PDB file of C-alpha atoms in Angstrom:
ATOM      1  CA  GLY V   1     -29.205  50.814  35.924  1.00 36.00           C
ATOM      2  CA  GLU V   2     -27.777  47.719  36.847  1.00 40.00           C
ATOM      3  CA  SER V   3     -24.845  47.869  39.466  1.00 45.00           C
ATOM      4  CA  VAL V   4     -22.890  44.988  40.410  1.00 53.00           C
ATOM      5  CA  GLY V   5     -20.204  45.571  43.119  1.00 46.00           C
ATOM      6  CA  LEU V   6     -17.523  43.537  44.966  1.00 38.00           C
ATOM      7  CA  HIS V   7     -17.046  43.843  48.749  1.00 43.00           C
ATOM      8  CA  LEU V   8     -13.177  43.471  48.775  1.00 51.00           C
ATOM      9  CA  PRO V   9     -10.779  44.412  45.893  1.00 84.00           C
ATOM     10  CA  THR V  10      -8.065  41.959  47.043  1.00 91.00           C
ATOM     11  CA  LEU V  11      -7.877  38.651  48.839  1.00 93.00           C
ATOM     12  CA  SER V  12      -4.830  36.782  49.707  1.00 95.00           C
ATOM     13  CA  VAL V  13      -4.990  33.060  50.844  1.00 96.00           C
ATOM     14  CA  GLN V  14      -2.816  30.436  51.675  1.00 97.00           C
ATOM     15  CA  GLU V  15      -2.474  27.566  49.265  1.00 97.00           C
ATOM     16  CA  GLY V  16      -4.722  24.809  50.236  1.00 97.00           C
ATOM     17  CA  ASP V  17      -7.260  26.864  51.987  1.00 97.00           C
ATOM     18  CA  ASN V  18     -10.758  27.639  50.901  1.00 97.00           C
ATOM     19  CA  SER V  19     -11.466  31.039  49.141  1.00 97.00           C
ATOM     20  CA  ILE V  20     -14.624  32.998  49.303  1.00 96.00           C
ATOM     21  CA  ILE V  21     -15.188  36.062  47.101  1.00 95.00           C
ATOM     22  CA  ASN V  22     -18.210  38.111  47.552  1.00 93.00           C
ATOM     23  CA  CYS V  23     -20.444  40.189  45.165  1.00 93.00           C
ATOM     24  CA  ALA V  24     -23.530  42.591  45.743  1.00 91.00           C
ATOM     25  CA  TYR V  25     -25.938  43.220  42.947  1.00 87.00           C
ATOM     26  CA  SER V  26     -28.404  45.910  43.128  1.00 79.00           C
ATOM     27  CA  ASN V  27     -30.704  44.880  40.120  1.00 84.00           C
ATOM     28  CA  SER V  28     -33.452  42.744  41.897  1.00 85.00           C
ATOM     29  CA  ALA V  29     -34.620  41.918  37.911  1.00 84.00           C
ATOM     30  CA  SER V  30     -31.497  40.151  37.558  1.00 87.00           C
ATOM     31  CA  ASP V  31     -31.904  36.385  36.869  1.00 87.00           C
ATOM     32  CA  TYR V  32     -28.568  35.134  35.722  1.00 90.00           C
ATOM     33  CA  PHE V  33     -25.328  35.324  37.118  1.00 93.00           C
ATOM     34  CA  ILE V  34     -21.724  34.362  36.110  1.00 94.00           C
ATOM     35  CA  TRP V  35     -18.434  33.958  37.734  1.00 96.00           C
ATOM     36  CA  TYR V  36     -15.409  34.675  35.454  1.00 96.00           C
ATOM     37  CA  LYS V  37     -11.499  34.460  36.112  1.00 97.00           C
ATOM     38  CA  GLN V  38      -9.247  36.844  34.355  1.00 96.00           C
ATOM     39  CA  GLU V  39      -5.470  36.008  34.267  1.00 94.00           C
ATOM     40  CA  SER V  40      -2.927  38.624  33.301  1.00 90.00           C
ATOM     41  CA  GLY V  41      -2.929  39.320  29.654  1.00 88.00           C
ATOM     42  CA  LYS V  42      -6.053  37.071  29.082  1.00 92.00           C
ATOM     43  CA  GLY V  43      -9.708  37.354  28.357  1.00 95.00           C
ATOM     44  CA  PRO V  44     -12.142  36.364  31.360  1.00 96.00           C
ATOM     45  CA  GLN V  45     -12.596  32.711  31.459  1.00 95.00           C
ATOM     46  CA  PHE V  46     -16.022  31.289  32.444  1.00 94.00           C
ATOM     47  CA  ILE V  47     -15.968  29.680  35.800  1.00 96.00           C
ATOM     48  CA  ILE V  48     -19.634  28.872  36.913  1.00 96.00           C
ATOM     49  CA  ASP V  49     -23.005  30.381  36.447  1.00 94.00           C
ATOM     50  CA  ILE V  50     -26.432  30.225  38.474  1.00 94.00           C
ATOM     51  CA  ARG V  51     -29.868  31.162  37.332  1.00 91.00           C
ATOM     52  CA  SER V  52     -31.952  32.828  39.896  1.00 90.00           C
ATOM     53  CA  ASN V  53     -34.423  29.821  40.669  1.00 91.00           C
ATOM     54  CA  MET V  54     -31.564  28.222  42.244  1.00 94.00           C
ATOM     55  CA  ASP V  55     -29.451  29.231  45.417  1.00 96.00           C
ATOM     56  CA  LYS V  56     -26.405  27.123  45.082  1.00 97.00           C
ATOM     57  CA  ARG V  57     -24.566  25.474  42.272  1.00 97.00           C
ATOM     58  CA  GLN V  58     -21.482  23.264  42.430  1.00 97.00           C
ATOM     59  CA  GLY V  59     -18.637  22.748  39.932  1.00 95.00           C
ATOM     60  CA  GLN V  60     -15.177  21.331  40.114  1.00 93.00           C
ATOM     61  CA  ARG V  61     -13.693  22.787  43.347  1.00 96.00           C
ATOM     62  CA  VAL V  62     -16.011  25.854  42.867  1.00 98.00           C
ATOM     63  CA  THR V  63     -19.413  26.674  44.443  1.00 98.00           C
ATOM     64  CA  VAL V  64     -21.585  29.613  43.679  1.00 98.00           C
ATOM     65  CA  LEU V  65     -24.061  30.602  46.361  1.00 97.00           C
ATOM     66  CA  LEU V  66     -26.922  33.071  45.481  1.00 97.00           C
ATOM     67  CA  ASN V  67     -29.050  34.839  48.145  1.00 95.00           C
ATOM     68  CA  LYS V  68     -31.835  36.680  46.340  1.00 92.00           C
ATOM     69  CA  THR V  69     -33.067  38.392  49.781  1.00 92.00           C
ATOM     70  CA  VAL V  70     -30.055  40.305  50.191  1.00 93.00           C
ATOM     71  CA  LYS V  71     -29.082  40.350  46.617  1.00 93.00           C
ATOM     72  CA  HIS V  72     -25.611  38.752  47.291  1.00 94.00           C
ATOM     73  CA  LEU V  73     -23.572  36.344  45.319  1.00 95.00           C
ATOM     74  CA  SER V  74     -20.346  34.427  46.525  1.00 97.00           C
ATOM     75  CA  LEU V  75     -17.812  32.187  44.892  1.00 97.00           C
ATOM     76  CA  GLN V  76     -16.200  29.585  46.784  1.00 98.00           C
ATOM     77  CA  ILE V  77     -13.151  27.989  45.741  1.00 98.00           C
ATOM     78  CA  ALA V  78     -12.007  24.672  47.767  1.00 97.00           C
ATOM     79  CA  ALA V  79      -8.314  23.871  48.405  1.00 97.00           C
ATOM     80  CA  THR V  80      -7.038  26.946  46.658  1.00 97.00           C
ATOM     81  CA  GLN V  81      -3.927  26.447  44.321  1.00 97.00           C
ATOM     82  CA  PRO V  82      -1.362  28.956  43.171  1.00 96.00           C
ATOM     83  CA  GLY V  83      -2.975  28.543  39.624  1.00 96.00           C
ATOM     84  CA  ASP V  84      -6.101  30.052  41.064  1.00 97.00           C
ATOM     85  CA  SER V  85      -4.450  33.457  41.418  1.00 97.00           C
ATOM     86  CA  ALA V  86      -6.219  35.865  39.217  1.00 96.00           C
ATOM     87  CA  VAL V  87      -8.892  38.535  39.026  1.00 95.00           C
ATOM     88  CA  TYR V  88     -12.268  37.314  39.692  1.00 96.00           C
ATOM     89  CA  PHE V  89     -15.539  39.052  38.079  1.00 94.00           C
ATOM     90  CA  CYS V  90     -19.142  38.456  38.803  1.00 94.00           C
ATOM     91  CA  ALA V  91     -21.628  39.667  36.143  1.00 93.00           C
ATOM     92  CA  GLU V  92     -25.150  39.621  35.660  1.00 91.00           C
ATOM     93  CA  ASN V  93     -27.799  39.582  32.968  1.00 85.00           C
ATOM     94  CA  THR V  94     -31.292  40.783  33.225  1.00 76.00           C
ATOM     95  CA  GLN V  95     -32.388  40.758  29.676  1.00 68.00           C
ATOM     96  CA  THR V  96     -34.109  37.490  28.104  1.00 61.00           C
ATOM     97  CA  GLY V  97     -32.495  36.907  24.491  1.00 59.00           C
ATOM     98  CA  ALA V  98     -29.800  39.430  25.148  1.00 67.00           C
ATOM     99  CA  ASN V  99     -26.122  38.799  25.989  1.00 73.00           C
ATOM    100  CA  ASN V 100     -25.238  42.034  27.468  1.00 82.00           C
ATOM    101  CA  LEU V 101     -23.357  41.470  30.946  1.00 88.00           C
ATOM    102  CA  PHE V 102     -22.921  43.832  33.767  1.00 88.00           C
ATOM    103  CA  PHE V 103     -19.700  43.386  35.518  1.00 90.00           C
ATOM    104  CA  GLY V 104     -18.475  43.882  39.076  1.00 88.00           C
ATOM    105  CA  THR V 105     -15.255  45.601  39.574  1.00 86.00           C
ATOM    106  CA  GLY V 106     -13.396  42.578  40.386  1.00 91.00           C
ATOM    107  CA  THR V 107     -11.599  40.709  43.266  1.00 93.00           C
ATOM    108  CA  ARG V 108      -7.706  39.970  42.837  1.00 94.00           C
ATOM    109  CA  LEU V 109      -7.162  36.802  44.531  1.00 96.00           C
ATOM    110  CA  THR V 110      -3.522  36.033  45.303  1.00 96.00           C
ATOM    111  CA  VAL V 111      -2.494  32.540  46.481  1.00 97.00           C
ATOM    112  CA  ILE V 112       0.476  32.351  49.050  1.00 96.00           C
ATOM    113  CA  PRO V 113       2.393  29.172  48.570  1.00 92.00           C
TER     114      PRO V 113
ATOM    115  CA  LYS W   1     -12.535  23.417  19.191  1.00 69.00           C
ATOM    116  CA  ALA W   2     -10.555  26.586  18.614  1.00 82.00           C
ATOM    117  CA  GLY W   3     -11.525  29.454  21.129  1.00 93.00           C
ATOM    118  CA  VAL W   4     -12.531  33.121  20.262  1.00 97.00           C
ATOM    119  CA  THR W   5      -9.685  34.798  18.220  1.00 97.00           C
ATOM    120  CA  GLN W   6      -9.200  38.314  18.171  1.00 98.00           C
ATOM    121  CA  THR W   7      -6.851  40.217  15.853  1.00 97.00           C
ATOM    122  CA  PRO W   8      -4.617  42.454  16.241  1.00 97.00           C
ATOM    123  CA  ARG W   9      -3.510  41.722  19.712  1.00 97.00           C
ATOM    124  CA  TYR W  10      -2.057  45.143  20.093  1.00 97.00           C
ATOM    125  CA  LEU W  11      -2.268  48.550  18.426  1.00 96.00           C
ATOM    126  CA  ILE W  12      -1.287  51.953  18.720  1.00 98.00           C
ATOM    127  CA  LYS W  13      -3.000  54.803  17.164  1.00 98.00           C
ATOM    128  CA  THR W  14      -3.067  58.584  17.466  1.00 98.00           C
ATOM    129  CA  ARG W  15      -5.852  60.860  18.470  1.00 98.00           C
ATOM    130  CA  GLY W  16      -8.603  61.540  15.553  1.00 98.00           C
ATOM    131  CA  GLN W  17      -7.563  58.182  13.735  1.00 98.00           C
ATOM    132  CA  GLN W  18      -9.979  55.218  13.388  1.00 98.00           C
ATOM    133  CA  VAL W  19      -9.473  51.746  14.212  1.00 98.00           C
ATOM    134  CA  THR W  20     -11.168  48.481  13.363  1.00 98.00           C
ATOM    135  CA  LEU W  21     -10.933  45.313  15.500  1.00 98.00           C
ATOM    136  CA  SER W  22     -11.635  41.867  14.360  1.00 98.00           C
ATOM    137  CA  CYS W  23     -13.096  38.825  16.371  1.00 98.00           C
ATOM    138  CA  SER W  24     -13.746  35.322  15.227  1.00 98.00           C
ATOM    139  CA  PRO W  25     -16.345  33.452  17.279  1.00 97.00           C
ATOM    140  CA  ILE W  26     -16.122  29.838  18.256  1.00 96.00           C
ATOM    141  CA  SER W  27     -17.233  27.790  15.403  1.00 95.00           C
ATOM    142  CA  GLY W  28     -20.985  27.400  15.509  1.00 92.00           C
ATOM    143  CA  HIS W  29     -21.665  30.331  17.717  1.00 92.00           C
ATOM    144  CA  ARG W  30     -23.880  32.755  16.432  1.00 91.00           C
ATOM    145  CA  SER W  31     -23.768  35.806  18.915  1.00 91.00           C
ATOM    146  CA  VAL W  32     -20.886  37.972  19.390  1.00 95.00           C
ATOM    147  CA  SER W  33     -20.722  40.677  22.081  1.00 95.00           C
ATOM    148  CA  TRP W  34     -18.025  43.458  22.654  1.00 97.00           C
ATOM    149  CA  TYR W  35     -16.777  44.776  25.800  1.00 97.00           C
ATOM    150  CA  GLN W  36     -14.407  47.686  26.680  1.00 97.00           C
ATOM    151  CA  GLN W  37     -12.162  47.095  29.955  1.00 94.00           C
ATOM    152  CA  THR W  38     -10.390  49.857  31.537  1.00 90.00           C
ATOM    153  CA  PRO W  39      -9.053  50.247  34.962  1.00 84.00           C
ATOM    154  CA  GLY W  40     -11.331  53.141  35.914  1.00 81.00           C
ATOM    155  CA  GLN W  41     -14.579  51.694  34.273  1.00 84.00           C
ATOM    156  CA  GLY W  42     -13.877  47.991  34.568  1.00 88.00           C
ATOM    157  CA  LEU W  43     -15.725  45.753  31.844  1.00 92.00           C
ATOM    158  CA  GLN W  44     -18.648  47.621  30.046  1.00 94.00           C
ATOM    159  CA  PHE W  45     -20.712  46.198  27.586  1.00 94.00           C
ATOM    160  CA  LEU W  46     -20.530  47.875  24.062  1.00 96.00           C
ATOM    161  CA  PHE W  47     -22.991  45.865  21.876  1.00 94.00           C
ATOM    162  CA  GLU W  48     -24.157  42.398  20.740  1.00 93.00           C
ATOM    163  CA  TYR W  49     -24.610  41.075  17.096  1.00 93.00           C
ATOM    164  CA  PHE W  50     -26.685  38.100  16.338  1.00 90.00           C
ATOM    165  CA  SER W  51     -27.650  37.212  12.715  1.00 89.00           C
ATOM    166  CA  GLU W  52     -25.827  40.012  11.326  1.00 93.00           C
ATOM    167  CA  THR W  53     -27.943  42.355  13.366  1.00 93.00           C
ATOM    168  CA  GLN W  54     -27.275  44.447  16.369  1.00 92.00           C
ATOM    169  CA  ARG W  55     -29.495  43.162  18.990  1.00 87.00           C
ATOM    170  CA  ASN W  56     -28.395  45.063  22.005  1.00 87.00           C
ATOM    171  CA  LYS W  57     -26.324  48.345  22.552  1.00 91.00           C
ATOM    172  CA  GLY W  58     -24.383  49.736  25.715  1.00 91.00           C
ATOM    173  CA  ASN W  59     -23.896  53.218  26.631  1.00 92.00           C
ATOM    174  CA  PHE W  60     -21.112  54.259  24.329  1.00 96.00           C
ATOM    175  CA  PRO W  61     -21.221  57.139  21.902  1.00 96.00           C
ATOM    176  CA  GLY W  62     -21.969  56.734  18.205  1.00 96.00           C
ATOM    177  CA  ARG W  63     -18.040  56.549  17.405  1.00 97.00           C
ATOM    178  CA  PHE W  64     -18.299  53.119  18.560  1.00 98.00           C
ATOM    179  CA  SER W  65     -19.784  50.930  15.875  1.00 97.00           C
ATOM    180  CA  GLY W  66     -19.643  47.200  14.595  1.00 97.00           C
ATOM    181  CA  ARG W  67     -21.079  44.821  12.260  1.00 97.00           C
ATOM    182  CA  GLN W  68     -21.144  41.061  11.849  1.00 97.00           C
ATOM    183  CA  PHE W  69     -20.808  38.869   8.900  1.00 97.00           C
ATOM    184  CA  SER W  70     -22.677  36.027   7.375  1.00 96.00           C
ATOM    185  CA  ASN W  71     -20.079  33.636   8.863  1.00 95.00           C
ATOM    186  CA  SER W  72     -20.663  35.329  12.356  1.00 95.00           C
ATOM    187  CA  ARG W  73     -17.317  36.796  12.541  1.00 97.00           C
ATOM    188  CA  SER W  74     -17.555  40.443  13.838  1.00 98.00           C
ATOM    189  CA  GLU W  75     -15.775  43.635  13.620  1.00 98.00           C
ATOM    190  CA  MET W  76     -16.044  46.716  15.874  1.00 98.00           C
ATOM    191  CA  ASN W  77     -14.700  50.248  14.556  1.00 98.00           C
ATOM    192  CA  VAL W  78     -13.959  53.270  16.686  1.00 98.00           C
ATOM    193  CA  SER W  79     -13.717  56.410  14.790  1.00 96.00           C
ATOM    194  CA  THR W  80     -12.110  59.682  15.786  1.00 97.00           C
ATOM    195  CA  LEU W  81     -10.227  58.150  18.571  1.00 98.00           C
ATOM    196  CA  GLU W  82      -9.917  59.869  22.057  1.00 97.00           C
ATOM    197  CA  LEU W  83      -7.136  59.143  24.480  1.00 97.00           C
ATOM    198  CA  GLY W  84      -9.924  57.806  26.781  1.00 95.00           C
ATOM    199  CA  ASP W  85     -10.385  55.118  24.289  1.00 97.00           C
ATOM    200  CA  SER W  86      -7.200  53.273  25.409  1.00 97.00           C
ATOM    201  CA  ALA W  87      -8.510  49.937  26.690  1.00 96.00           C
ATOM    202  CA  LEU W  88      -8.733  46.288  26.273  1.00 97.00           C
ATOM    203  CA  TYR W  89     -11.400  45.420  23.950  1.00 98.00           C
ATOM    204  CA  LEU W  90     -12.796  41.950  24.389  1.00 98.00           C
ATOM    205  CA  CYS W  91     -14.903  39.994  22.032  1.00 97.00           C
ATOM    206  CA  ALA W  92     -17.539  37.189  23.533  1.00 96.00           C
ATOM    207  CA  SER W  93     -19.327  34.441  21.676  1.00 94.00           C
ATOM    208  CA  SER W  94     -22.181  32.202  22.595  1.00 90.00           C
ATOM    209  CA  LEU W  95     -24.262  29.614  20.713  1.00 86.00           C
ATOM    210  CA  ALA W  96     -27.534  31.530  20.472  1.00 70.00           C
ATOM    211  CA  VAL W  97     -29.644  28.721  20.057  1.00 63.00           C
ATOM    212  CA  GLY W  98     -33.040  30.348  21.323  1.00 60.00           C
ATOM    213  CA  ALA W  99     -34.439  33.794  22.006  1.00 56.00           C
ATOM    214  CA  GLY W 100     -34.877  32.988  25.800  1.00 55.00           C
ATOM    215  CA  ALA W 101     -31.777  31.186  26.498  1.00 59.00           C
ATOM    216  CA  ARG W 102     -29.258  32.148  28.874  1.00 67.00           C
ATOM    217  CA  GLU W 103     -26.011  31.189  27.305  1.00 78.00           C
ATOM    218  CA  THR W 104     -22.293  31.167  28.618  1.00 85.00           C
ATOM    219  CA  GLN W 105     -20.296  33.778  26.951  1.00 90.00           C
ATOM    220  CA  TYR W 106     -16.460  32.790  25.880  1.00 93.00           C
ATOM    221  CA  PHE W 107     -14.027  35.612  25.749  1.00 96.00           C
ATOM    222  CA  GLY W 108     -11.217  35.996  23.377  1.00 97.00           C
ATOM    223  CA  PRO W 109      -7.900  37.363  24.503  1.00 96.00           C
ATOM    224  CA  GLY W 110      -8.499  41.072  23.670  1.00 97.00           C
ATOM    225  CA  THR W 111      -7.110  43.545  21.570  1.00 98.00           C
ATOM    226  CA  ARG W 112      -5.055  46.016  23.608  1.00 97.00           C
ATOM    227  CA  LEU W 113      -5.595  49.429  21.969  1.00 98.00           C
ATOM    228  CA  LEU W 114      -3.362  52.365  22.969  1.00 98.00           C
ATOM    229  CA  VAL W 115      -4.267  56.052  21.839  1.00 98.00           C
ATOM    230  CA  LEU W 116      -1.373  58.564  21.763  1.00 97.00           C
TER     231      LEU W 116
END
């Protein structure tokens, strides 16, 4: 079955620094990946997604990198702000026409002012 | 546009009871998925409904069921509650414009269920 895991459960960064959150996936058939941010007491909030025909995608202050060779995904947050403090999940989808996402365990990002 | 709404936000039940949770998707969204989130297991997919039909199902026992109405609103039901069913139940909706589409899922705030 699918398995999505994270290298680090916690990450602390200084405000203004860049953050990198990593994610490994095991299913080579996965072709769609999403990063979500979850703040305390809230549901996951979509950040950015990437399809397997791409290796990089940029959003506002965020960049997702996909390395299919080693089945690795990363989320880079530029100029990290206190409001970025949250748990970040990567998720994958392998089934066309179905919305079942498989989530990683999450990384807690703490931004130090 | 209003986001995904879920009711109730908090619920306390006892073992053996049943519970029904409700989800209203974003207006125009036709697919609704349900997830269970626990500290031990993380976020796990329960099932997805599209056009009032269950399109996909995760690895949960038959005590977990759901349905979708013609207005895309969805409910999930858990019968014969167990202590281990205590969790945050999340609903997510997506547009579902086509069978082959990969679409962003937008999550609601969740319903926190505590089983005593």
